[in-house]
Short mmCIF file of C-alpha atoms in Angstrom, two decimals:
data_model
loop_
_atom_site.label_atom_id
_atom_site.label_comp_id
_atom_site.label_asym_id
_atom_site.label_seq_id
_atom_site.Cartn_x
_atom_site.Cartn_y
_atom_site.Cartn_z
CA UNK K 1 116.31 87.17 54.72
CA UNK K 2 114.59 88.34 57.99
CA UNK K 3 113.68 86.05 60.53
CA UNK K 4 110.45 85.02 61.75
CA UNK K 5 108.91 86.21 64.16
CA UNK K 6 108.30 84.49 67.67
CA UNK K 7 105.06 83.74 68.72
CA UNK K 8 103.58 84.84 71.70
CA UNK K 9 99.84 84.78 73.22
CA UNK K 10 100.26 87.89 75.00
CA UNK K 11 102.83 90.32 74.13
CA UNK K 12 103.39 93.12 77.58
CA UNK K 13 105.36 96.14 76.37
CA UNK K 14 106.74 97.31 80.04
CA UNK K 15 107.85 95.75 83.21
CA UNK K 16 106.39 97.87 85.36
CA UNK K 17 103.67 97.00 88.19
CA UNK K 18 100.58 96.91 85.98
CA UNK K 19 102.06 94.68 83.10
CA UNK K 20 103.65 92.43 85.15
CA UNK K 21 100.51 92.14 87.23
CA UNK K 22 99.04 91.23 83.57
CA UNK K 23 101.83 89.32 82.38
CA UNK K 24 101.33 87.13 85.12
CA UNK K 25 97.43 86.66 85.45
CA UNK K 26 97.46 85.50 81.87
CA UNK K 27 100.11 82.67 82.65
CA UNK K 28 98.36 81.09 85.61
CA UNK K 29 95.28 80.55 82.64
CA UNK K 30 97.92 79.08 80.05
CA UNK K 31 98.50 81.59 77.80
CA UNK K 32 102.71 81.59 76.15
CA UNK K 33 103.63 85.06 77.98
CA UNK K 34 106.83 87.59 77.21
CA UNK K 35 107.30 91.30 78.80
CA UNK K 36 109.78 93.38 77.15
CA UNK K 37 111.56 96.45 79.51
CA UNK K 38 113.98 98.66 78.71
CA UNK K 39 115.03 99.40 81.73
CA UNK K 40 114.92 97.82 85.43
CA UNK K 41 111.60 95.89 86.31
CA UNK K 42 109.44 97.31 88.54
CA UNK K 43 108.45 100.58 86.72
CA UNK K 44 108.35 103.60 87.70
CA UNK K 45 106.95 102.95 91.31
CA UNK K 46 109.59 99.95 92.75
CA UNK K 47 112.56 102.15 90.81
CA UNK K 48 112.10 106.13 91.25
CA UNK K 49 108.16 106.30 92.69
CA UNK K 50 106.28 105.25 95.20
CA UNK K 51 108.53 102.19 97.12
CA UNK K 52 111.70 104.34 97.30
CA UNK K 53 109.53 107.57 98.08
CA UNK K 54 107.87 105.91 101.08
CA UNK K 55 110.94 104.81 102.34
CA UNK K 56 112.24 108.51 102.76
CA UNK K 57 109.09 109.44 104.03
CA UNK K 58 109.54 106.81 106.86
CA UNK K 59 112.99 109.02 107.45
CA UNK K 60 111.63 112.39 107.21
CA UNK K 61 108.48 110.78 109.85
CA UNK K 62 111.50 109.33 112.10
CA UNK K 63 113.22 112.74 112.20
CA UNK K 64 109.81 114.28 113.53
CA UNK K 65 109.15 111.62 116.27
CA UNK K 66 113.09 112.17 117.37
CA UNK K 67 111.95 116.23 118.43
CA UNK K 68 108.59 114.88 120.02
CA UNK K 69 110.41 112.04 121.76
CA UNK K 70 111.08 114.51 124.52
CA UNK K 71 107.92 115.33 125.50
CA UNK K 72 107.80 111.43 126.50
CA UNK K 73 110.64 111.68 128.69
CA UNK K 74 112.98 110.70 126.61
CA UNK K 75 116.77 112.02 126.09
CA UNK K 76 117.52 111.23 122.47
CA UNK K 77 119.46 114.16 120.98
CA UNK K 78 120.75 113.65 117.80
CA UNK K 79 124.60 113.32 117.43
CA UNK K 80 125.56 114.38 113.98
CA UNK K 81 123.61 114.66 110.95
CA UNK K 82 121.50 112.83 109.62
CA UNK K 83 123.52 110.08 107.43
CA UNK K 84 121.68 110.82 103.77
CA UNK K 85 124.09 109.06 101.99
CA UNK K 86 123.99 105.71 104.34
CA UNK K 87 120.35 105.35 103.92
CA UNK K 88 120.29 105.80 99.66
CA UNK K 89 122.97 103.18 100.41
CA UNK K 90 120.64 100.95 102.18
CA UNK K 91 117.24 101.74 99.75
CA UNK K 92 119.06 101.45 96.58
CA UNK K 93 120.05 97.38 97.77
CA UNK K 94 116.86 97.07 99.23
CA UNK K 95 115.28 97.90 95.26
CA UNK K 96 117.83 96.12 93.81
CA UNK K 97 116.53 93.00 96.03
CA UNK K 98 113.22 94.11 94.74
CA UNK K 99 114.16 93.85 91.04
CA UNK K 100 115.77 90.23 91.85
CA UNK K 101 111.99 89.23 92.77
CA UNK K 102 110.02 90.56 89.62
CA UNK K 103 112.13 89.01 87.35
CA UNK K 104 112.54 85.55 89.78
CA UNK K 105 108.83 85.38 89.96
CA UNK K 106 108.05 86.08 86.19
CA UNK K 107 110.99 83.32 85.49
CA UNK K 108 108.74 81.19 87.82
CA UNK K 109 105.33 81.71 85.79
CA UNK K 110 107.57 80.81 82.75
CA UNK K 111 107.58 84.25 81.35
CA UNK K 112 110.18 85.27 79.08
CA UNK K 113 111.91 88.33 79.50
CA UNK K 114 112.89 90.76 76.74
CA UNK K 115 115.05 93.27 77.78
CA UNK K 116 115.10 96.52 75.27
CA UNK K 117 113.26 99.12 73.48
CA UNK K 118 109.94 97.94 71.51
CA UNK K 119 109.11 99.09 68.22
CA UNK K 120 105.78 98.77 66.91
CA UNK K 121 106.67 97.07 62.99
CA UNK K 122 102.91 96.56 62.47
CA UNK K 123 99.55 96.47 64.77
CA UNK K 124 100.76 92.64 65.44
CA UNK K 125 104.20 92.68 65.70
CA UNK K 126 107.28 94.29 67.18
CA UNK K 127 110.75 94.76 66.83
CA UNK K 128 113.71 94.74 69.70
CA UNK K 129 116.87 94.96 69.32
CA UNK K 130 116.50 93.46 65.94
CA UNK K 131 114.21 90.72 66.38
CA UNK K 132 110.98 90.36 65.86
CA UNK K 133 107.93 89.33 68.53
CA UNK K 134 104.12 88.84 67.18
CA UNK K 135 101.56 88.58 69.79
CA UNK K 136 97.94 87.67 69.58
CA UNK K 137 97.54 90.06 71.99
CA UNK K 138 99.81 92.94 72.87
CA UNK K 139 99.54 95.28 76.10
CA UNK K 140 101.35 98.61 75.93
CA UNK K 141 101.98 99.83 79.54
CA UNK K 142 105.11 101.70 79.55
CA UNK K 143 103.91 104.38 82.08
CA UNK K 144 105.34 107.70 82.04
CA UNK K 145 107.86 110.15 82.98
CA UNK K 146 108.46 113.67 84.51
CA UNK K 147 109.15 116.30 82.19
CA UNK K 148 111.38 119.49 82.96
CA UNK K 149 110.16 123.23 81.89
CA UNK K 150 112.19 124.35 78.53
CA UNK K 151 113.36 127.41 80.62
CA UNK K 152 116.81 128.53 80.41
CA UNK K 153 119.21 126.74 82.87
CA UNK K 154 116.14 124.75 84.40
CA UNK K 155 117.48 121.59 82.44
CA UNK K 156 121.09 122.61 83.45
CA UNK K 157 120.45 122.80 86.83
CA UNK K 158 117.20 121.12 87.84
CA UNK K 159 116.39 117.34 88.51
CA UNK K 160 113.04 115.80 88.09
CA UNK K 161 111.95 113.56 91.23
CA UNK K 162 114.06 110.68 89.35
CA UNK K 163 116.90 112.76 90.34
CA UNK K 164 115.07 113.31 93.67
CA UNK K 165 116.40 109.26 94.31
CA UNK K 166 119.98 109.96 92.92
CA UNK K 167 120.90 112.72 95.47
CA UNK K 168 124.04 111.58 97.52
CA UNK K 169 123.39 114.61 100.05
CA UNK K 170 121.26 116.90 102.27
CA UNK K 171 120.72 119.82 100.65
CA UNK K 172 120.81 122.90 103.43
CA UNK K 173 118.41 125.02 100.87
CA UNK K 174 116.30 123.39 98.14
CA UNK K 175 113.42 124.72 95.59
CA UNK K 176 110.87 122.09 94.58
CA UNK K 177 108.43 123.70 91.60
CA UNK K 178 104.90 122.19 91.08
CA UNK K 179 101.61 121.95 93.28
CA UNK K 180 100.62 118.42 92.77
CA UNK K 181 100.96 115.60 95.26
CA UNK K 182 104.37 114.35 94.12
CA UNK K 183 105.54 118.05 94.97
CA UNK K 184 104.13 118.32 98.43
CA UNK K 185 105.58 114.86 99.33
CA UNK K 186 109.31 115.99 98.05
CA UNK K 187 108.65 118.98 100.25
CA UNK K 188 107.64 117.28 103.25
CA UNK K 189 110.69 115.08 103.30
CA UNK K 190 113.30 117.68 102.76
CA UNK K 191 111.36 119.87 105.31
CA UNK K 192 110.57 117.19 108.34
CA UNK K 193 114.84 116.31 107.22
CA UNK K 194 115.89 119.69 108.02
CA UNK K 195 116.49 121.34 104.58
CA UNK K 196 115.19 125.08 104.39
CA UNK K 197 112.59 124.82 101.36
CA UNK K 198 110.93 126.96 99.44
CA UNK K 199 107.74 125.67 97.12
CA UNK K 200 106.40 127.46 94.01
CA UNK K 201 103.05 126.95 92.64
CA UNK K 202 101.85 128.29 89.50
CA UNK K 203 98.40 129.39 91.31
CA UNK K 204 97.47 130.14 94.55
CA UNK K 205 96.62 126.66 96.09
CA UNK K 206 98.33 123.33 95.45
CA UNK K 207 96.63 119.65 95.03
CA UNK K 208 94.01 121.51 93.02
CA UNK K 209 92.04 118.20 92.26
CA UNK K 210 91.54 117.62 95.68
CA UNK K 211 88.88 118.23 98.68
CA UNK K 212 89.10 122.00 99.83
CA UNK K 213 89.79 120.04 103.55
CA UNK K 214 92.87 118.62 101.98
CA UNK K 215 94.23 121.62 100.06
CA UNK K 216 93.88 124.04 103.02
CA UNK K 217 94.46 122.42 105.98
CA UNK K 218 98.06 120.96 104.32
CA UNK K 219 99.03 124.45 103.13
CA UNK K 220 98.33 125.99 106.31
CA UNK K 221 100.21 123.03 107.81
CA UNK K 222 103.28 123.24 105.87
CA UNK K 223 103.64 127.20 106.38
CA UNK K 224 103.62 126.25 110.28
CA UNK K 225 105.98 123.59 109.80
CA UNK K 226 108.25 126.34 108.31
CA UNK K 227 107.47 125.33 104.22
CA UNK K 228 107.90 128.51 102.33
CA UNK K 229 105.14 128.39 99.96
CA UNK K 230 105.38 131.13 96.91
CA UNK K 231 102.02 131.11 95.29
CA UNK K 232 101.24 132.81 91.70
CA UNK K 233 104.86 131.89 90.45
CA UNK K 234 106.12 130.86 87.11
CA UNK K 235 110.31 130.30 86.99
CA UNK K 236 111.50 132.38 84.05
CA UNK K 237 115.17 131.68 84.42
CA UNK K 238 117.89 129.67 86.91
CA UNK K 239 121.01 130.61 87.15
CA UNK K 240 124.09 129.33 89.27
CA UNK K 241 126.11 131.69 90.90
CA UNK K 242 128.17 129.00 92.69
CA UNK K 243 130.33 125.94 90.76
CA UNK K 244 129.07 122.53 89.47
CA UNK K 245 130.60 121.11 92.67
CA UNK K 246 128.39 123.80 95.27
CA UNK K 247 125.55 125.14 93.35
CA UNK K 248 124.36 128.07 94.41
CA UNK K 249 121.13 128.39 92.39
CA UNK K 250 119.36 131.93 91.70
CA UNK K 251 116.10 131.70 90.31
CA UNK K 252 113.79 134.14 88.22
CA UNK K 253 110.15 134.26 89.16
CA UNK K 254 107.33 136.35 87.23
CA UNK K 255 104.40 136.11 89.96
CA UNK K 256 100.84 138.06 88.76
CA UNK K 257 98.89 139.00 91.95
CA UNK K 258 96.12 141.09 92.19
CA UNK K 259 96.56 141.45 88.57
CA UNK K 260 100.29 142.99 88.82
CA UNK K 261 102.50 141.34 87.08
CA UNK K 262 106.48 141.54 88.64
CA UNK K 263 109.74 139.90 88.64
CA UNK K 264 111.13 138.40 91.88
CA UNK K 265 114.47 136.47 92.03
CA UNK K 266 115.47 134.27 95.16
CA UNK K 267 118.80 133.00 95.98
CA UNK K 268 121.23 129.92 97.42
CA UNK K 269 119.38 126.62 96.64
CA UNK K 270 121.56 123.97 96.07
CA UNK K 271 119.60 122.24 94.59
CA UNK K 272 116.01 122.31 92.54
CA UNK K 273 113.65 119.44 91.58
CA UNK K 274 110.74 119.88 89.25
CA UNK K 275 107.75 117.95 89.79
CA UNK K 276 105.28 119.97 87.48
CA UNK K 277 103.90 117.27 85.17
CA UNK K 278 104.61 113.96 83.46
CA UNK K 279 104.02 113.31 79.88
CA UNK K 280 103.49 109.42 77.99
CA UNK K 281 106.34 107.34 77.28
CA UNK K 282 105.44 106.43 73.84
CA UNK K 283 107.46 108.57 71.24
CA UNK K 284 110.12 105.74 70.62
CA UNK K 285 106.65 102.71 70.58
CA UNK K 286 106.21 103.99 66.62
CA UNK K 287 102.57 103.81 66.98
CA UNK K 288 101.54 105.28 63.72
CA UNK K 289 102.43 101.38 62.52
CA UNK K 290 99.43 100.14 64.71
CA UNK K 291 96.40 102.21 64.55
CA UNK K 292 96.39 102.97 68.16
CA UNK K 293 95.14 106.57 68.93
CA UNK K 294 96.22 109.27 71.18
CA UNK K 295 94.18 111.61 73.64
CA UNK K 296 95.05 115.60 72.80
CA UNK K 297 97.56 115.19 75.83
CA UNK K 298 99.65 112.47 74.76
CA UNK K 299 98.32 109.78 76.12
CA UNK K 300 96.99 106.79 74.89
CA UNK K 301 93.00 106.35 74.38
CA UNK K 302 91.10 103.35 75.74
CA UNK K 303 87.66 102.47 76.55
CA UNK K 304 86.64 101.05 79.75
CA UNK K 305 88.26 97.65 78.81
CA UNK K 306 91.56 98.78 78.02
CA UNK K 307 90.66 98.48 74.26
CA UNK K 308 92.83 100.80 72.28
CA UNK K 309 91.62 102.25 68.33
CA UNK K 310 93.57 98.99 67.50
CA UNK K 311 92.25 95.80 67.55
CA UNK K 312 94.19 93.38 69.53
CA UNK K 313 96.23 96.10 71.58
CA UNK K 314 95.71 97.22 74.76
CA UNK K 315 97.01 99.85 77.27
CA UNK K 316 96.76 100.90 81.08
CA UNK K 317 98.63 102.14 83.60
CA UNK K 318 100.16 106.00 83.34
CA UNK K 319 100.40 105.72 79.62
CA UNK K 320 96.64 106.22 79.59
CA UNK K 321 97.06 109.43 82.29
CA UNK K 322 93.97 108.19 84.08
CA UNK K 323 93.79 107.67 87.68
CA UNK K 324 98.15 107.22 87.63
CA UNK K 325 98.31 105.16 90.55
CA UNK K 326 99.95 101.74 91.02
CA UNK K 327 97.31 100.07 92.30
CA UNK K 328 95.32 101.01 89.58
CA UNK K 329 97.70 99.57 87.12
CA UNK K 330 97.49 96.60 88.43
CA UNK K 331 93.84 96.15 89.58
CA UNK K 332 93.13 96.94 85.59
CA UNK K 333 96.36 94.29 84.28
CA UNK K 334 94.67 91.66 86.05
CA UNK K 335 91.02 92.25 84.96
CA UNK K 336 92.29 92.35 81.26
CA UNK K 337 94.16 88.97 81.74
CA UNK K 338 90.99 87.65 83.25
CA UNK K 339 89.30 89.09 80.33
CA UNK K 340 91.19 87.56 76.82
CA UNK K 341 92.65 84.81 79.47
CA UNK K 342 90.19 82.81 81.61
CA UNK K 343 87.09 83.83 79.87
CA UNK K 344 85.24 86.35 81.95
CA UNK K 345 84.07 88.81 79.01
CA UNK K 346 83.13 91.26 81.17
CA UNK K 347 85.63 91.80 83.16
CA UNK K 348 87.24 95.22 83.69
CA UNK K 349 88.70 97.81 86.24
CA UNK K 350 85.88 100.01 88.18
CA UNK K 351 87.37 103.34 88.05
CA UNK K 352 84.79 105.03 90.74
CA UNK K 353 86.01 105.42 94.03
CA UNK K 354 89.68 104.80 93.88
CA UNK K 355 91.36 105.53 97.37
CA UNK K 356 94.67 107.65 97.21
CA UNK K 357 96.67 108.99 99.36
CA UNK K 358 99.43 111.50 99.81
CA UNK K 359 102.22 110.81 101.92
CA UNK K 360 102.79 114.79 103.61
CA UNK K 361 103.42 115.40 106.97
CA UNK K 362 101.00 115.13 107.73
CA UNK K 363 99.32 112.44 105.69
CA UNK K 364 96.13 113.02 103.73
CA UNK K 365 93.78 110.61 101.93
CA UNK K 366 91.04 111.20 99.71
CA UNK K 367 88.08 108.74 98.17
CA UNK K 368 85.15 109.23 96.51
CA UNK K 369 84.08 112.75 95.33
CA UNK K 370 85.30 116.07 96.57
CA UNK K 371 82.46 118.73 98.09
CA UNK K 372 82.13 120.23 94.96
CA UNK K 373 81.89 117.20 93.17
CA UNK K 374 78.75 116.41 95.44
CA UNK K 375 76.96 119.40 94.56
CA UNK K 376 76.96 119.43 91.01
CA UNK K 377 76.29 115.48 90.97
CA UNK K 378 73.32 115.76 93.64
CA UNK K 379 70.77 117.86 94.74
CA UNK K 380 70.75 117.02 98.54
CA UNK K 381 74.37 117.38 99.96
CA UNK K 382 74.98 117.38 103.53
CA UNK K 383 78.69 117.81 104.86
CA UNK K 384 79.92 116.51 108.35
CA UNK K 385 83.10 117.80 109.63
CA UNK K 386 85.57 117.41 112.49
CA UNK K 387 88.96 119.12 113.28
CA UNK K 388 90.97 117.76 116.43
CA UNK K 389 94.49 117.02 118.00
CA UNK K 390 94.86 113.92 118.42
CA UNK K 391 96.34 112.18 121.45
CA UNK K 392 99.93 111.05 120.10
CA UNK K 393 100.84 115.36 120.39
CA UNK K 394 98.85 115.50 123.80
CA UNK K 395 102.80 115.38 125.35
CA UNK K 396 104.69 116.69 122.72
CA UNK K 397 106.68 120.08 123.36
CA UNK K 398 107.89 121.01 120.17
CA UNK K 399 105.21 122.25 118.05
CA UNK K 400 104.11 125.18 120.73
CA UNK K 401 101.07 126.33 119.58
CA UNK K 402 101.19 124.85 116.26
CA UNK K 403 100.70 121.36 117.08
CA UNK K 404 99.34 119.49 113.83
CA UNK K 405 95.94 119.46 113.42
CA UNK K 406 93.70 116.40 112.24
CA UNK K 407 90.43 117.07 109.79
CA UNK K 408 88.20 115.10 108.30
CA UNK K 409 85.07 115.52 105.87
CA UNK K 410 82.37 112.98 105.08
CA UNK K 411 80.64 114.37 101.95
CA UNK K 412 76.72 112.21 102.05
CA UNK K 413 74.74 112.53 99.47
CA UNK K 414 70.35 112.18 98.96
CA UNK K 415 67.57 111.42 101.49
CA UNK K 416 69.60 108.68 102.61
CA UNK K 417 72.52 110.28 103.26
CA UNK K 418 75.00 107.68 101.50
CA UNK K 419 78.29 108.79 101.90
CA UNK K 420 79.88 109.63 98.65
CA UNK K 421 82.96 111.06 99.62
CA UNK K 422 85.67 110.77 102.78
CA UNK K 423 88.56 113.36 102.92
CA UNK K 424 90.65 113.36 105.85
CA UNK K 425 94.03 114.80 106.96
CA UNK K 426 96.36 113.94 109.92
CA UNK K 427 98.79 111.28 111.23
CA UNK K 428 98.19 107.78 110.07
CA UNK K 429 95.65 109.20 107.12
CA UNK K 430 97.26 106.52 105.20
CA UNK K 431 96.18 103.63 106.93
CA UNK K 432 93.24 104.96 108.35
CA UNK K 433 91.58 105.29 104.60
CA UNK K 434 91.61 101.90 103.62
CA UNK K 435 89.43 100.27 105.23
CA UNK K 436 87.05 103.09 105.30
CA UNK K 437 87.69 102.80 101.24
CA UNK K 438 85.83 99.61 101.71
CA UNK K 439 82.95 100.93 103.00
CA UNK K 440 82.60 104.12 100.50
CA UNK K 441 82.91 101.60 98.07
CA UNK K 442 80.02 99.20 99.12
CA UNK K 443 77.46 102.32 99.16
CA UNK K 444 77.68 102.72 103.13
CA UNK K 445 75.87 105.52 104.49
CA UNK K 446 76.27 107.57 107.31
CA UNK K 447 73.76 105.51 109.28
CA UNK K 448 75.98 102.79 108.57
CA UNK K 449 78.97 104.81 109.80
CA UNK K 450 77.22 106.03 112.68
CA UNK K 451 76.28 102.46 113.95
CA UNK K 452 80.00 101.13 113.65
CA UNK K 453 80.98 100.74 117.43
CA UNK K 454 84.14 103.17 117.75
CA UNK K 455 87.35 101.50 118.82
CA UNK K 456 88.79 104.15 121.89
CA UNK K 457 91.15 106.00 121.71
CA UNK K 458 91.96 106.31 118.06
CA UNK K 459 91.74 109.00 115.77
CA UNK K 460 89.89 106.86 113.42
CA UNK K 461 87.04 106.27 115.66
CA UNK K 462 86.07 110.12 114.53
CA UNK K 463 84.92 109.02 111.27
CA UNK K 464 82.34 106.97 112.78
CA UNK K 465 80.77 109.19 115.66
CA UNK K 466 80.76 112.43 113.43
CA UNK K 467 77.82 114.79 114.24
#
């Protein structure tokens, strides 16, 4: 005889940012809460994204300030390498502390935790490691996960940016395939760490889907900075020519340029990490119980509330492949809650205007809509631009003539010029955007921008006295 099912309000199928964000948001409102992972809490971004990632960026930004300490006076050469294996040491406690917190805090909120794999037995109901969970509600955010080329020897040999986090070494030489912003970053790091790298792109521009100030100025940035950038490439085969112990990696490319199509191959990476893509983690969920649809990628369909095809289940986060950013996740778990939870019917995630960032070197950050955007949205488009050194390389010695450049882009839109769109490039990007992100987002126009009092000397105050 099988045995009933446990109850729950609200059933969250993944530990990751954006259903514990929900998990937790429907608890404080009194609703009986479980979460069921399968693997560590946290997700994708505490585990193998965008905590451990920024962490190494730190690094790869520390390494650059130690070669333009000099032109400051100080006497800091480096003795030795730089200790890889100490630091993944030091980040893998420092998420392992992090893990101790999500499940503390969700302990605290009364939440119970499920660890395994979920199994959809009907639209109501699922199954883990043999017993059975209904919910009255039931959230799938499971996220998703990097996917290798089936190429021969790229499985063999290759690592997706998980393995990125499991490296116990420097590589001296390393390939890293793909042109989105998880590929630049990887690139960056290795680079401003002293690895020689080498980046394919299928095309002849990377971060496609963002502002043509973005795009450029980082490509032209990272071929200064001594990225080797091999446009119009698609890997056909990797080899290793060296043992499992010292790879030495030879891979295939068929590049088409100027509408010739020829076969290049390039030698002696150690190692090479694929960032080209990410596809759903849903194949083991057995949706086909439930009702719940899927978009012709893969991922899972919603409407502007989260709402799946199925009544009573929900989904955000990377499973949906919309807007894949933590943040999001969690902005949109917490409206949900608030929605089934604490009685606001309305509520649900605004999806315009997101601010994102990628963590290069330099750093870029993007809000609103790109140039082209603009135009095809508007009629009346006017662009203001500036491109400037900033002060923290006014000493520095090392760059020679290549010193890194800042640009940003205010994209304004109609008669009254609101500003639709902010793209901007350079040291500190990061930090820079958010507040700015406010401002996009409250309709702010360029008048309004223009009537900020700068704060001197920052690079930031260049956003506001544009001309």
């Amino acid at each position: 005889m099988t045995a009933a099912a446990t109850v729950f309000d609200y059933l969250v199928i993944g530990g990751g940012s954006g259903g514990i964000a929900s998990a937790r948001r429907a608890a404080s409102h009194g609703a009986k809460v479980a979460v069921i992972e399968s693997n560590r809490w946290g997700g994708t971004c505490v585990n193998v994204g965008c905590v451990p990632k920024k962490i190494m960026w730190t690094a790869a930004s520390m390494a650059e300030m130690l070669h333009e300490a000099k032109g400051y006076g100080f006497d800091v050469a480096q003795k030795g390498e730089f200790n890889w294996a100490q630091l993944r040491a030091k980040r893998d406690a420092y998420i392992l502390r992090l893990n101790g917190i999500y499940t503390s805090n969700l302990t605290k909120d009364t939440i119970e935790l499920i660890q395994g794999h979920a199994k959809f037995v009907d639209r109501k109901t699922v199954e883990v490691e043999g017993k059975l969970y209904t919910g009255k509600h039931i959230l799938i955010a499971v996220g998703s996960r990097a996917w290798i080329p089936n190429i021969p020897g790229a499985k063999e040999y290759g690592m997706t940016s998980d393995g990125f986090f499991e490296l116990n070494y420097l590589p001296k030489k390393v390939a890293v395939a793909g042109a989105g912003y998880i590929a630049v970053e990887l690139a960056g790091i290795f680079n401003a760490l002293g690895s020689d790298v080498t980046l394919f792109i299928r095309n002849n521009e990377f971060l496609r889907s963002f502002d043509s100030v973005i795009k450029d100025s980082l490509f032209d940035q990272y071929i200064k900075a001594g990225v080797k950038i091999v446009t119009c490439a698609n890997a056909t085969q990797i080899v290793n020519k060296g043992t499992d112990a010292e790879k030495s990696l030879s891979i295939t490319l068929k590049r088409v340029q100027n509408g010739v199509e020829s076969l290049e191959v390039l030698d002696g990476f150690q190692e090479l990490v694929w960032a080209v893509g990410r596809d759903a983690n849903t194949e083991k969920l057995n949706l086909a119980a439930t009702g719940v649809q899927l978009k012709k990628d893969g991922f899972i369909k919603v409407d502007e509330f989260q709402n799946t095809d199925a009544e009573g289940v929900y989904a955000l986060g990377d499973v949906c492949g919309v807007a894949q950013l933590t943040p999001v996740a969690i902005a949109a778990g917490r409206q949900l809650s608030e929605r089934l939870f604490n009685g606001k019917t309305n509520a649900k995630l605004d999806y315009t205007n997101i601010p994102s960032v990628i963590f290069s070197h330099p750093t870029a950050g993007s809000v609103g809509l790109t140039e082209e955007e603009a135009r095809q949205k508007y009629e009346q488009v006017k662009i203001y631009k500036s491109k400037f050194t900033q002060m923290h390389f006014a000493m520095t010695e090392n760059y020679g003539d290549n010193k890194p450049q800042t640009v940003y882009k205010l994209v304004c839109a109609g008669p009254e010029e609101k500003v639709v769109g902010l793209h901007i490039v350079g040291k500190a990007s990061d930090e820079i955007l958010q507040g700015f992100a406010v401002a996009v987002k409250m309709g702010a126009t360029k008048a309004d921008f223009d009537s900020t009092v700068a704060i001197h000397p920052t690079a930031g105050e260049e956003i506001v006295t544009m001309k």
